[in-house]
Amino acid sequence: MPVEAHVYGCRFERPKRKEAARARALTWLAQDLPRQAREVVVAEREASQDRQDRKVLGGLAGRPARFAYRHAPYAKEPLLWLADVIVSSTAKLLALHEDVTGRGLDSVLEYIGCEPE
């Protein structure tokens, strides 16, 4: 199965700012969705966090909605496992200021976007 991954990284200095950073990343993702994309599946978290995600994605989907969105638990959505591995690996390399090319990810990663420091 061919895989094309886009990774979006948004910075936050304090834990209280984590949800704002996530909202920026979801916005970035929604703006970059290909026209043929019909659904966004997001990993399920705490109920209040999922509500915030739905609020952000609902505003971005538009009227009529150009894409559907839903939360799913990792156990019921195996493609979330793949996304988690790609994001975790990319984040670790970026945190260590290492080049992601040549690390096995370059054949999968189509785009990496990070907010400037």
PDB file of C-alpha atoms in Angstrom:
ATOM      1  CA  MET A   1       0.000   0.000   0.000  1.00  0.00           C
ATOM      2  CA  PRO A   2       1.566   3.321  -0.985  1.00  0.00           C
ATOM      3  CA  VAL A   3       1.938   5.799   1.867  1.00  0.00           C
ATOM      4  CA  GLU A   4       2.404   9.538   1.590  1.00  0.00           C
ATOM      5  CA  ALA A   5       2.853  11.375   4.892  1.00  0.00           C
ATOM      6  CA  HIS A   6       2.666  15.048   5.781  1.00  0.00           C
ATOM      7  CA  VAL A   7       3.885  16.011   9.255  1.00  0.00           C
ATOM      8  CA  TYR A   8       2.890  19.316  10.864  1.00  0.00           C
ATOM      9  CA  GLY A   9       4.741  20.576  13.931  1.00  0.00           C
ATOM     10  CA  CYS A  10       3.518  23.480  16.032  1.00  0.00           C
ATOM     11  CA  ARG A  11       5.439  24.758  19.029  1.00  0.00           C
ATOM     12  CA  PHE A  12       4.222  25.464  22.540  1.00  0.00           C
ATOM     13  CA  GLU A  13       6.286  26.625  25.500  1.00  0.00           C
ATOM     14  CA  ARG A  14       3.881  25.758  28.309  1.00  0.00           C
ATOM     15  CA  PRO A  15       1.587  22.743  28.653  1.00  0.00           C
ATOM     16  CA  LYS A  16      -1.405  25.105  28.743  1.00  0.00           C
ATOM     17  CA  ARG A  17      -0.579  26.138  25.173  1.00  0.00           C
ATOM     18  CA  LYS A  18      -0.552  22.563  23.831  1.00  0.00           C
ATOM     19  CA  GLU A  19      -4.181  22.661  22.650  1.00  0.00           C
ATOM     20  CA  ALA A  20      -3.615  25.969  20.817  1.00  0.00           C
ATOM     21  CA  ALA A  21      -0.634  24.383  19.039  1.00  0.00           C
ATOM     22  CA  ARG A  22      -2.761  21.359  18.134  1.00  0.00           C
ATOM     23  CA  ALA A  23      -5.469  23.658  16.728  1.00  0.00           C
ATOM     24  CA  ARG A  24      -2.833  25.346  14.525  1.00  0.00           C
ATOM     25  CA  ALA A  25      -1.607  21.940  13.306  1.00  0.00           C
ATOM     26  CA  LEU A  26      -5.169  20.794  12.524  1.00  0.00           C
ATOM     27  CA  THR A  27      -5.752  24.048  10.657  1.00  0.00           C
ATOM     28  CA  TRP A  28      -2.609  23.527   8.629  1.00  0.00           C
ATOM     29  CA  LEU A  29      -3.655  19.935   7.874  1.00  0.00           C
ATOM     30  CA  ALA A  30      -7.168  20.957   6.773  1.00  0.00           C
ATOM     31  CA  GLN A  31      -5.833  23.707   4.514  1.00  0.00           C
ATOM     32  CA  ASP A  32      -3.454  21.249   2.834  1.00  0.00           C
ATOM     33  CA  LEU A  33      -5.987  18.444   2.319  1.00  0.00           C
ATOM     34  CA  PRO A  34      -6.163  17.338  -1.295  1.00  0.00           C
ATOM     35  CA  ARG A  35      -9.493  18.061  -2.990  1.00  0.00           C
ATOM     36  CA  GLN A  36     -10.276  14.333  -3.225  1.00  0.00           C
ATOM     37  CA  ALA A  37      -9.928  13.815   0.568  1.00  0.00           C
ATOM     38  CA  ARG A  38     -13.333  13.060   2.046  1.00  0.00           C
ATOM     39  CA  GLU A  39     -12.570  12.159   5.679  1.00  0.00           C
ATOM     40  CA  VAL A  40     -10.105  13.053   8.420  1.00  0.00           C
ATOM     41  CA  VAL A  41      -9.634  10.513  11.219  1.00  0.00           C
ATOM     42  CA  VAL A  42      -8.087  11.868  14.407  1.00  0.00           C
ATOM     43  CA  ALA A  43      -6.836   9.805  17.343  1.00  0.00           C
ATOM     44  CA  GLU A  44      -9.294   9.813  20.213  1.00  0.00           C
ATOM     45  CA  ARG A  45      -8.153  11.589  23.384  1.00  0.00           C
ATOM     46  CA  GLU A  46      -9.987  12.930  26.441  1.00  0.00           C
ATOM     47  CA  ALA A  47     -13.588  14.029  25.789  1.00  0.00           C
ATOM     48  CA  SER A  48     -12.847  17.744  26.322  1.00  0.00           C
ATOM     49  CA  GLN A  49      -9.891  17.565  23.925  1.00  0.00           C
ATOM     50  CA  ASP A  50     -11.995  15.767  21.304  1.00  0.00           C
ATOM     51  CA  ARG A  51     -14.646  18.507  21.624  1.00  0.00           C
ATOM     52  CA  GLN A  52     -11.988  21.140  20.953  1.00  0.00           C
ATOM     53  CA  ASP A  53     -10.774  19.186  17.883  1.00  0.00           C
ATOM     54  CA  ARG A  54     -14.354  18.953  16.562  1.00  0.00           C
ATOM     55  CA  LYS A  55     -14.821  22.686  17.051  1.00  0.00           C
ATOM     56  CA  VAL A  56     -11.657  23.428  15.059  1.00  0.00           C
ATOM     57  CA  LEU A  57     -12.329  20.877  12.313  1.00  0.00           C
ATOM     58  CA  GLY A  58     -15.998  21.829  12.057  1.00  0.00           C
ATOM     59  CA  GLY A  59     -15.054  25.417  11.361  1.00  0.00           C
ATOM     60  CA  LEU A  60     -12.505  24.373   8.773  1.00  0.00           C
ATOM     61  CA  ALA A  61     -14.710  21.862   6.953  1.00  0.00           C
ATOM     62  CA  GLY A  62     -17.035  24.647   5.785  1.00  0.00           C
ATOM     63  CA  ARG A  63     -20.677  24.637   4.766  1.00  0.00           C
ATOM     64  CA  PRO A  64     -21.410  22.398   3.017  1.00  0.00           C
ATOM     65  CA  ALA A  65     -18.630  20.355   4.572  1.00  0.00           C
ATOM     66  CA  ARG A  66     -15.874  19.536   2.099  1.00  0.00           C
ATOM     67  CA  PHE A  67     -14.658  16.723   4.381  1.00  0.00           C
ATOM     68  CA  ALA A  68     -16.012  14.641   7.249  1.00  0.00           C
ATOM     69  CA  TYR A  69     -14.046  14.160  10.454  1.00  0.00           C
ATOM     70  CA  ARG A  70     -14.203  11.734  13.332  1.00  0.00           C
ATOM     71  CA  HIS A  71     -12.224  10.499  16.302  1.00  0.00           C
ATOM     72  CA  ALA A  72     -11.262   6.855  16.628  1.00  0.00           C
ATOM     73  CA  PRO A  73      -9.429   4.895  19.315  1.00  0.00           C
ATOM     74  CA  TYR A  74      -6.045   3.553  18.266  1.00  0.00           C
ATOM     75  CA  ALA A  75      -7.226  -0.015  18.842  1.00  0.00           C
ATOM     76  CA  LYS A  76      -9.992   0.322  16.236  1.00  0.00           C
ATOM     77  CA  GLU A  77      -8.118   2.280  13.555  1.00  0.00           C
ATOM     78  CA  PRO A  78      -4.844   0.553  12.557  1.00  0.00           C
ATOM     79  CA  LEU A  79      -3.887   3.364  10.138  1.00  0.00           C
ATOM     80  CA  LEU A  80      -3.492   5.595  13.198  1.00  0.00           C
ATOM     81  CA  TRP A  81      -0.645   3.284  14.262  1.00  0.00           C
ATOM     82  CA  LEU A  82       1.190   4.103  11.056  1.00  0.00           C
ATOM     83  CA  ALA A  83       0.622   7.842  11.521  1.00  0.00           C
ATOM     84  CA  ASP A  84       1.875   7.611  15.112  1.00  0.00           C
ATOM     85  CA  VAL A  85       5.077   5.830  14.080  1.00  0.00           C
ATOM     86  CA  ILE A  86       5.799   8.372  11.330  1.00  0.00           C
ATOM     87  CA  VAL A  87       5.090  11.406  13.524  1.00  0.00           C
ATOM     88  CA  SER A  88       7.006  10.043  16.525  1.00  0.00           C
ATOM     89  CA  SER A  89      10.046   9.165  14.422  1.00  0.00           C
ATOM     90  CA  THR A  90      10.039  12.503  12.644  1.00  0.00           C
ATOM     91  CA  ALA A  91       9.574  14.467  15.887  1.00  0.00           C
ATOM     92  CA  LYS A  92      12.462  12.646  17.542  1.00  0.00           C
ATOM     93  CA  LEU A  93      14.825  13.355  14.654  1.00  0.00           C
ATOM     94  CA  LEU A  94      13.762  17.006  14.495  1.00  0.00           C
ATOM     95  CA  ALA A  95      14.189  17.401  18.277  1.00  0.00           C
ATOM     96  CA  LEU A  96      17.711  16.020  17.961  1.00  0.00           C
ATOM     97  CA  HIS A  97      18.333  18.377  14.995  1.00  0.00           C
ATOM     98  CA  GLU A  98      19.040  15.378  12.787  1.00  0.00           C
ATOM     99  CA  ASP A  99      18.238  15.071   9.091  1.00  0.00           C
ATOM    100  CA  VAL A 100      15.218  12.847   8.424  1.00  0.00           C
ATOM    101  CA  THR A 101      16.424  11.895   4.948  1.00  0.00           C
ATOM    102  CA  GLY A 102      18.333   8.657   4.757  1.00  0.00           C
ATOM    103  CA  ARG A 103      16.636   7.373   7.918  1.00  0.00           C
ATOM    104  CA  GLY A 104      14.037   5.264   6.142  1.00  0.00           C
ATOM    105  CA  LEU A 105      11.424   7.987   6.312  1.00  0.00           C
ATOM    106  CA  ASP A 106      12.346   9.821   3.128  1.00  0.00           C
ATOM    107  CA  SER A 107      10.413   7.360   0.962  1.00  0.00           C
ATOM    108  CA  VAL A 108       7.233   8.089   2.955  1.00  0.00           C
ATOM    109  CA  LEU A 109       7.516  11.732   3.976  1.00  0.00           C
ATOM    110  CA  GLU A 110       6.098  13.994   1.338  1.00  0.00           C
ATOM    111  CA  TYR A 111       6.138  17.133   3.473  1.00  0.00           C
ATOM    112  CA  ILE A 112       7.338  18.275   6.899  1.00  0.00           C
ATOM    113  CA  GLY A 113       6.112  21.624   8.143  1.00  0.00           C
ATOM    114  CA  CYS A 114       7.306  23.139  11.400  1.00  0.00           C
ATOM    115  CA  GLU A 115       6.722  26.530  12.868  1.00  0.00           C
ATOM    116  CA  PRO A 116       9.897  28.587  13.051  1.00  0.00           C
ATOM    117  CA  GLU A 117      11.630  28.893  16.405  1.00  0.00           C
TER     118      GLU A 117
END
